[in-house]
mmCIF file of N, CA and C in Angstrom:
data_model
loop_
_atom_site.group_PDB
_atom_site.id
_atom_site.type_symbol
_atom_site.label_atom_id
_atom_site.label_comp_id
_atom_site.label_asym_id
_atom_site.label_seq_id
_atom_site.Cartn_x
_atom_site.Cartn_y
_atom_site.Cartn_z
ATOM 1 N N MET A 194 19.597 16.442 11.395
ATOM 2 C CA MET A 194 19.644 14.890 10.865
ATOM 3 C C MET A 194 20.930 14.244 11.464
ATOM 4 N N LYS A 195 21.298 13.262 11.573
ATOM 5 C CA LYS A 195 22.301 12.275 11.525
ATOM 6 C C LYS A 195 23.018 12.161 10.068
ATOM 7 N N PHE A 196 24.164 12.562 10.313
ATOM 8 C CA PHE A 196 24.879 12.279 9.320
ATOM 9 C C PHE A 196 23.888 12.971 7.578
ATOM 10 N N HIS A 197 23.775 14.474 7.728
ATOM 11 C CA HIS A 197 22.727 15.495 7.313
ATOM 12 C C HIS A 197 23.921 15.285 5.884
ATOM 13 N N ASP A 198 25.473 15.576 5.616
ATOM 14 C CA ASP A 198 26.153 15.166 4.301
ATOM 15 C C ASP A 198 26.479 14.356 4.245
ATOM 16 N N LEU A 199 25.952 13.715 4.741
ATOM 17 C CA LEU A 199 26.456 11.741 3.696
ATOM 18 C C LEU A 199 24.738 12.164 2.903
ATOM 19 N N VAL A 200 24.018 12.314 3.609
ATOM 20 C CA VAL A 200 22.180 11.803 2.629
ATOM 21 C C VAL A 200 21.664 12.897 1.619
ATOM 22 N N SER A 201 22.286 14.295 2.649
ATOM 23 C CA SER A 201 21.637 15.030 1.789
ATOM 24 C C SER A 201 21.494 14.640 0.179
ATOM 25 N N GLY A 202 22.490 14.443 -0.920
ATOM 26 C CA GLY A 202 22.690 13.873 -1.975
ATOM 27 C C GLY A 202 21.300 12.934 -2.003
ATOM 28 N N PHE A 203 20.724 11.912 -1.287
ATOM 29 C CA PHE A 203 19.754 11.364 -1.497
ATOM 30 C C PHE A 203 18.715 11.727 -1.157
ATOM 31 N N ILE A 204 17.879 12.870 -0.247
ATOM 32 C CA ILE A 204 17.534 14.097 -0.252
ATOM 33 C C ILE A 204 17.099 15.167 -1.840
ATOM 34 N N ARG A 205 18.841 15.266 -2.527
ATOM 35 C CA ARG A 205 18.397 16.177 -3.784
ATOM 36 C C ARG A 205 17.429 15.422 -4.576
ATOM 37 N N LEU A 206 17.645 14.015 -4.931
ATOM 38 C CA LEU A 206 17.458 12.664 -5.793
ATOM 39 C C LEU A 206 15.930 12.680 -5.771
ATOM 40 N N HIS A 207 15.622 12.280 -4.513
ATOM 41 C CA HIS A 207 14.096 12.147 -4.286
ATOM 42 C C HIS A 207 13.174 13.033 -4.942
ATOM 43 N N ILE A 208 13.517 14.657 -4.758
ATOM 44 C CA ILE A 208 13.039 15.497 -4.903
ATOM 45 C C ILE A 208 12.790 15.326 -6.196
ATOM 46 N N LEU A 209 13.991 15.429 -6.590
ATOM 47 C CA LEU A 209 14.812 15.372 -8.744
ATOM 48 C C LEU A 209 13.265 14.030 -8.709
ATOM 49 N N HIS A 210 13.299 13.049 -8.370
ATOM 50 C CA HIS A 210 12.743 11.795 -8.497
ATOM 51 C C HIS A 210 10.641 12.614 -8.842
ATOM 52 N N HIS A 211 10.512 13.523 -7.292
ATOM 53 C CA HIS A 211 8.919 13.139 -7.923
ATOM 54 C C HIS A 211 8.912 14.557 -8.367
ATOM 55 N N ALA A 212 9.917 15.305 -7.943
ATOM 56 C CA ALA A 212 9.382 16.643 -9.462
ATOM 57 C C ALA A 212 9.550 16.383 -10.943
ATOM 58 N N ALA A 213 9.962 14.807 -11.567
ATOM 59 C CA ALA A 213 10.063 14.430 -12.950
ATOM 60 C C ALA A 213 8.685 13.878 -12.906
ATOM 61 N N GLU A 214 8.261 13.380 -11.361
ATOM 62 C CA GLU A 214 6.963 12.807 -12.309
ATOM 63 C C GLU A 214 5.834 13.885 -12.260
ATOM 64 N N ARG A 215 5.547 14.508 -11.662
ATOM 65 C CA ARG A 215 4.300 15.845 -11.095
ATOM 66 C C ARG A 215 5.217 16.878 -10.879
ATOM 67 N N GLU A 216 4.478 18.129 -9.972
ATOM 68 C CA GLU A 216 4.668 19.441 -9.634
ATOM 69 C C GLU A 216 4.207 19.310 -7.819
ATOM 70 N N ILE A 217 5.255 19.563 -7.447
ATOM 71 C CA ILE A 217 5.450 19.030 -5.656
ATOM 72 C C ILE A 217 5.249 20.424 -5.333
ATOM 73 N N TYR A 218 5.233 20.428 -4.332
ATOM 74 C CA TYR A 218 4.932 21.503 -3.495
ATOM 75 C C TYR A 218 5.787 21.399 -1.940
ATOM 76 N N GLY A 219 6.502 22.401 -1.820
ATOM 77 C CA GLY A 219 7.344 21.701 -0.487
ATOM 78 C C GLY A 219 6.762 21.159 0.860
ATOM 79 N N GLN A 220 5.104 21.548 1.608
ATOM 80 C CA GLN A 220 5.140 20.469 2.794
ATOM 81 C C GLN A 220 4.650 19.289 2.064
ATOM 82 N N TRP A 221 4.185 19.366 0.729
ATOM 83 C CA TRP A 221 4.478 17.420 0.292
ATOM 84 C C TRP A 221 5.445 16.492 0.709
ATOM 85 N N MET A 222 6.174 17.682 0.199
ATOM 86 C CA MET A 222 7.889 17.039 -0.133
ATOM 87 C C MET A 222 8.105 16.652 1.041
ATOM 88 N N ILE A 223 8.226 17.567 2.340
ATOM 89 C CA ILE A 223 8.777 17.112 3.754
ATOM 90 C C ILE A 223 7.603 15.615 4.068
ATOM 91 N N GLU A 224 6.283 15.768 4.231
ATOM 92 C CA GLU A 224 5.813 14.496 4.448
ATOM 93 C C GLU A 224 5.987 13.328 4.167
ATOM 94 N N GLU A 225 6.577 13.443 2.972
ATOM 95 C CA GLU A 225 6.940 12.548 1.896
ATOM 96 C C GLU A 225 8.465 12.098 1.497
ATOM 97 N N LEU A 226 9.409 12.443 1.944
ATOM 98 C CA LEU A 226 10.562 12.459 3.101
ATOM 99 C C LEU A 226 10.136 11.817 4.249
ATOM 100 N N SER A 227 9.443 12.148 5.149
ATOM 101 C CA SER A 227 9.204 11.333 6.272
ATOM 102 C C SER A 227 8.583 9.876 5.891
ATOM 103 N N ARG A 228 8.124 9.524 5.447
ATOM 104 C CA ARG A 228 7.932 8.504 5.372
ATOM 105 C C ARG A 228 9.125 7.420 4.698
ATOM 106 N N HIS A 229 10.325 8.036 4.745
ATOM 107 C CA HIS A 229 11.079 7.457 4.088
ATOM 108 C C HIS A 229 12.285 7.866 5.478
ATOM 109 N N GLY A 230 11.834 8.281 5.778
ATOM 110 C CA GLY A 230 12.335 8.356 7.312
ATOM 111 C C GLY A 230 13.243 9.909 7.869
ATOM 112 N N TYR A 231 13.261 10.389 6.482
ATOM 113 C CA TYR A 231 13.983 11.415 7.025
ATOM 114 C C TYR A 231 13.045 12.987 7.399
ATOM 115 N N ARG A 232 14.006 13.593 8.400
ATOM 116 C CA ARG A 232 12.982 14.813 9.355
ATOM 117 C C ARG A 232 13.673 15.968 8.704
ATOM 118 N N LEU A 233 13.082 17.297 7.840
ATOM 119 C CA LEU A 233 13.363 18.182 7.213
ATOM 120 C C LEU A 233 12.531 19.257 8.233
ATOM 121 N N SER A 234 13.072 19.968 8.436
ATOM 122 C CA SER A 234 11.922 21.106 8.745
ATOM 123 C C SER A 234 12.538 22.560 7.018
ATOM 124 N N PRO A 235 10.956 22.757 7.511
ATOM 125 C CA PRO A 235 10.899 24.087 5.929
ATOM 126 C C PRO A 235 12.289 24.443 6.132
ATOM 127 N N GLY A 236 13.110 24.494 7.239
ATOM 128 C CA GLY A 236 14.404 25.678 6.675
ATOM 129 C C GLY A 236 15.207 25.040 6.356
ATOM 130 N N THR A 237 14.983 23.597 6.251
ATOM 131 C CA THR A 237 16.765 22.992 5.576
ATOM 132 C C THR A 237 15.726 22.825 4.527
ATOM 133 N N LEU A 238 14.108 22.208 3.805
ATOM 134 C CA LEU A 238 14.012 21.774 2.387
ATOM 135 C C LEU A 238 13.639 23.043 1.493
ATOM 136 N N TYR A 239 13.490 24.379 1.733
ATOM 137 C CA TYR A 239 12.846 25.526 0.950
ATOM 138 C C TYR A 239 14.139 26.293 0.081
ATOM 139 N N PRO A 240 15.238 25.809 1.288
ATOM 140 C CA PRO A 240 16.548 26.530 0.359
ATOM 141 C C PRO A 240 17.125 25.603 -0.186
ATOM 142 N N MET A 241 17.345 24.119 0.020
ATOM 143 C CA MET A 241 17.102 23.041 -0.733
ATOM 144 C C MET A 241 16.340 23.298 -1.855
ATOM 145 N N LEU A 242 15.237 23.752 -1.899
ATOM 146 C CA LEU A 242 14.348 23.550 -2.969
ATOM 147 C C LEU A 242 15.396 24.892 -4.026
ATOM 148 N N HIS A 243 15.288 26.452 -3.082
ATOM 149 C CA HIS A 243 15.715 27.065 -3.690
ATOM 150 C C HIS A 243 17.401 26.852 -4.646
ATOM 151 N N ALA A 244 17.942 26.222 -4.009
ATOM 152 C CA ALA A 244 19.795 26.482 -5.049
ATOM 153 C C ALA A 244 18.812 25.393 -5.507
ATOM 154 N N MET A 245 18.217 23.743 -5.577
ATOM 155 C CA MET A 245 18.124 23.873 -6.661
ATOM 156 C C MET A 245 17.318 24.225 -7.666
ATOM 157 N N GLU A 246 16.586 24.920 -7.779
ATOM 158 C CA GLU A 246 15.659 26.372 -9.048
ATOM 159 C C GLU A 246 17.436 26.588 -9.438
ATOM 160 N N ARG A 247 18.226 27.691 -8.612
ATOM 161 C CA ARG A 247 19.402 28.520 -9.288
ATOM 162 C C ARG A 247 19.844 28.149 -9.865
ATOM 163 N N LYS A 248 20.154 26.360 -9.768
ATOM 164 C CA LYS A 248 21.140 25.217 -10.552
ATOM 165 C C LYS A 248 20.793 25.191 -12.335
ATOM 166 N N GLY A 249 19.094 25.213 -11.732
ATOM 167 C CA GLY A 249 18.653 25.263 -12.794
ATOM 168 C C GLY A 249 18.055 23.273 -12.873
ATOM 169 N N TYR A 250 17.305 22.197 -12.090
ATOM 170 C CA TYR A 250 16.982 21.273 -12.449
ATOM 171 C C TYR A 250 15.829 21.680 -11.928
ATOM 172 N N LEU A 251 15.263 22.387 -11.510
ATOM 173 C CA LEU A 251 13.826 22.561 -10.834
ATOM 174 C C LEU A 251 13.533 24.202 -11.658
ATOM 175 N N ILE A 252 12.082 24.330 -11.683
ATOM 176 C CA ILE A 252 11.660 25.041 -12.402
ATOM 177 C C ILE A 252 10.174 25.434 -11.727
ATOM 178 N N SER A 253 9.497 26.940 -11.396
ATOM 179 C CA SER A 253 8.649 26.515 -10.159
ATOM 180 C C SER A 253 7.243 27.773 -10.674
ATOM 181 N N ARG A 254 6.649 27.489 -10.364
ATOM 182 C CA ARG A 254 5.222 28.399 -10.487
ATOM 183 C C ARG A 254 4.761 28.813 -9.780
ATOM 184 N N VAL A 255 3.836 29.669 -9.480
ATOM 185 C CA VAL A 255 2.706 30.074 -8.112
ATOM 186 C C VAL A 255 1.825 29.957 -8.873
ATOM 187 N N GLN A 256 1.264 29.479 -7.832
ATOM 188 C CA GLN A 256 -0.769 28.724 -8.051
ATOM 189 C C GLN A 256 -1.428 29.553 -6.445
ATOM 190 N N ARG A 257 -2.184 30.416 -7.698
ATOM 191 C CA ARG A 257 -2.781 31.220 -6.584
ATOM 192 C C ARG A 257 -4.525 30.237 -6.084
ATOM 193 N N ASN A 258 -4.576 31.025 -5.057
ATOM 194 C CA ASN A 258 -6.492 30.016 -4.476
ATOM 195 C C ASN A 258 -6.829 31.007 -3.424
ATOM 196 N N GLY A 259 -7.880 31.744 -4.197
ATOM 197 C CA GLY A 259 -7.728 33.188 -3.001
ATOM 198 C C GLY A 259 -6.613 34.278 -2.701
ATOM 199 N N ARG A 260 -6.471 33.808 -1.587
ATOM 200 C CA ARG A 260 -5.607 34.804 -0.343
ATOM 201 C C ARG A 260 -4.226 33.626 -0.629
ATOM 202 N N THR A 261 -4.277 32.205 -0.610
ATOM 203 C CA THR A 261 -3.716 31.836 -0.596
ATOM 204 C C THR A 261 -2.512 31.431 -1.739
ATOM 205 N N ALA A 262 -1.608 31.256 -2.187
ATOM 206 C CA ALA A 262 -0.319 30.711 -2.612
ATOM 207 C C ALA A 262 0.784 29.959 -2.320
ATOM 208 N N ARG A 263 0.989 28.887 -3.670
ATOM 209 C CA ARG A 263 1.959 27.859 -3.061
ATOM 210 C C ARG A 263 2.499 27.662 -4.419
ATOM 211 N N LYS A 264 3.959 27.549 -4.169
ATOM 212 C CA LYS A 264 4.554 27.320 -5.056
ATOM 213 C C LYS A 264 5.155 25.658 -5.701
ATOM 214 N N LEU A 265 4.807 26.042 -6.673
ATOM 215 C CA LEU A 265 5.277 24.583 -6.945
ATOM 216 C C LEU A 265 6.017 23.944 -7.937
ATOM 217 N N TYR A 266 6.689 22.846 -7.928
ATOM 218 C CA TYR A 266 8.474 22.679 -8.691
ATOM 219 C C TYR A 266 7.886 21.599 -9.421
ATOM 220 N N ARG A 267 8.539 21.835 -10.227
ATOM 221 C CA ARG A 267 9.030 20.609 -11.463
ATOM 222 C C ARG A 267 10.071 20.414 -11.955
ATOM 223 N N ALA A 268 10.781 19.339 -12.482
ATOM 224 C CA ALA A 268 12.395 19.562 -12.900
ATOM 225 C C ALA A 268 12.214 19.700 -14.342
ATOM 226 N N THR A 269 13.389 20.068 -14.322
ATOM 227 C CA THR A 269 13.542 20.842 -16.012
ATOM 228 C C THR A 269 14.435 19.665 -16.641
ATOM 229 N N ALA A 270 14.722 20.290 -17.880
ATOM 230 C CA ALA A 270 14.912 19.269 -18.839
ATOM 231 C C ALA A 270 16.881 18.356 -17.859
ATOM 232 N N LEU A 271 17.071 19.572 -17.635
ATOM 233 C CA LEU A 271 18.487 19.030 -16.564
ATOM 234 C C LEU A 271 18.820 18.385 -15.551
ATOM 235 N N GLY A 272 17.876 19.072 -14.915
ATOM 236 C CA GLY A 272 16.973 18.347 -14.043
ATOM 237 C C GLY A 272 16.327 15.991 -13.912
ATOM 238 N N ARG A 273 15.916 16.626 -15.133
ATOM 239 C CA ARG A 273 15.871 14.838 -15.856
ATOM 240 C C ARG A 273 16.868 14.435 -16.015
ATOM 241 N N LYS A 274 18.014 14.980 -16.093
ATOM 242 C CA LYS A 274 19.167 14.202 -17.479
ATOM 243 C C LYS A 274 20.227 13.740 -16.321
ATOM 244 N N GLY A 275 19.876 15.035 -14.787
ATOM 245 C CA GLY A 275 21.071 14.547 -13.590
ATOM 246 C C GLY A 275 20.315 13.934 -12.632
ATOM 247 N N LEU A 276 19.214 13.646 -12.678
ATOM 248 C CA LEU A 276 18.841 12.395 -12.090
ATOM 249 C C LEU A 276 18.961 10.965 -12.782
ATOM 250 N N ALA A 277 18.631 11.127 -14.572
ATOM 251 C CA ALA A 277 18.897 9.090 -15.224
ATOM 252 C C ALA A 277 20.834 9.368 -14.559
ATOM 253 N N THR A 278 21.212 9.957 -14.960
ATOM 254 C CA THR A 278 23.054 10.445 -14.688
ATOM 255 C C THR A 278 22.812 9.310 -12.714
ATOM 256 N N ALA A 279 22.483 10.055 -12.346
ATOM 257 C CA ALA A 279 22.530 9.832 -10.549
ATOM 258 C C ALA A 279 22.138 8.342 -10.082
ATOM 259 N N LYS A 280 20.963 8.066 -11.227
ATOM 260 C CA LYS A 280 20.442 6.378 -11.276
ATOM 261 C C LYS A 280 21.527 5.462 -11.119
ATOM 262 N N LEU A 281 22.415 6.013 -12.607
ATOM 263 C CA LEU A 281 23.217 4.863 -13.026
ATOM 264 C C LEU A 281 24.386 5.182 -12.293
ATOM 265 N N ARG A 282 24.857 5.853 -11.326
ATOM 266 C CA ARG A 282 25.660 6.016 -10.354
ATOM 267 C C ARG A 282 25.148 5.628 -9.258
ATOM 268 N N VAL A 283 23.910 5.176 -8.557
ATOM 269 C CA VAL A 283 23.704 4.790 -7.857
ATOM 270 C C VAL A 283 23.572 3.822 -7.378
ATOM 271 N N ARG A 284 23.079 3.120 -9.065
ATOM 272 C CA ARG A 284 22.987 1.358 -9.793
ATOM 273 C C ARG A 284 24.032 1.379 -9.006
ATOM 274 N N GLU A 285 24.799 1.872 -9.720
ATOM 275 C CA GLU A 285 26.538 0.856 -9.623
ATOM 276 C C GLU A 285 27.494 0.825 -8.614
ATOM 277 N N PHE A 286 26.357 2.153 -7.266
ATOM 278 C CA PHE A 286 27.057 2.089 -6.143
ATOM 279 C C PHE A 286 26.744 1.053 -5.467
ATOM 280 N N THR A 287 25.266 1.022 -5.067
ATOM 281 C CA THR A 287 24.887 -0.071 -4.657
ATOM 282 C C THR A 287 25.318 -1.518 -5.438
ATOM 283 N N GLY A 288 25.109 -1.976 -6.566
ATOM 284 C CA GLY A 288 26.171 -3.181 -6.814
ATOM 285 C C GLY A 288 26.908 -3.494 -6.215
ATOM 286 N N GLU A 289 28.494 -2.650 -6.503
ATOM 287 C CA GLU A 289 29.229 -2.469 -5.829
ATOM 288 C C GLU A 289 28.879 -2.688 -3.755
ATOM 289 N N ALA A 290 28.933 -1.850 -3.683
ATOM 290 C CA ALA A 290 28.556 -1.952 -1.999
ATOM 291 C C ALA A 290 27.806 -2.949 -1.216
ATOM 292 N N MET A 291 26.813 -3.460 -1.980
ATOM 293 C CA MET A 291 26.072 -5.331 -1.543
ATOM 294 C C MET A 291 26.780 -5.993 -1.363
ATOM 295 N N THR A 292 27.692 -6.436 -2.196
ATOM 296 C CA THR A 292 28.316 -7.515 -2.509
ATOM 297 C C THR A 292 29.349 -7.827 -1.792
ATOM 298 N N ARG A 293 29.836 -6.652 -1.266
ATOM 299 C CA ARG A 293 30.655 -7.313 -0.842
ATOM 300 C C ARG A 293 30.166 -7.328 1.464
#
């Protein structure tokens, strides 16, 4: 993805936003992000989800349906707090950036 280093933070915030609303899973998140113009492969998204879980922003559980299993993620209290802080910073930035 072009400018990946600049937009990767927005991708993480998007993940946290949805994970704070409900449980999410990787393929759904890839499809959701693509609706917003982000093109992520599983090889990019899943390491991002795992890193966010290691840092304490997400927690996961495995949902089994017969032989298939799906890993579901949701935001932790730390993830929700980080999201709230990031929203304030984004509002501040957009307010400044859009007036110039």
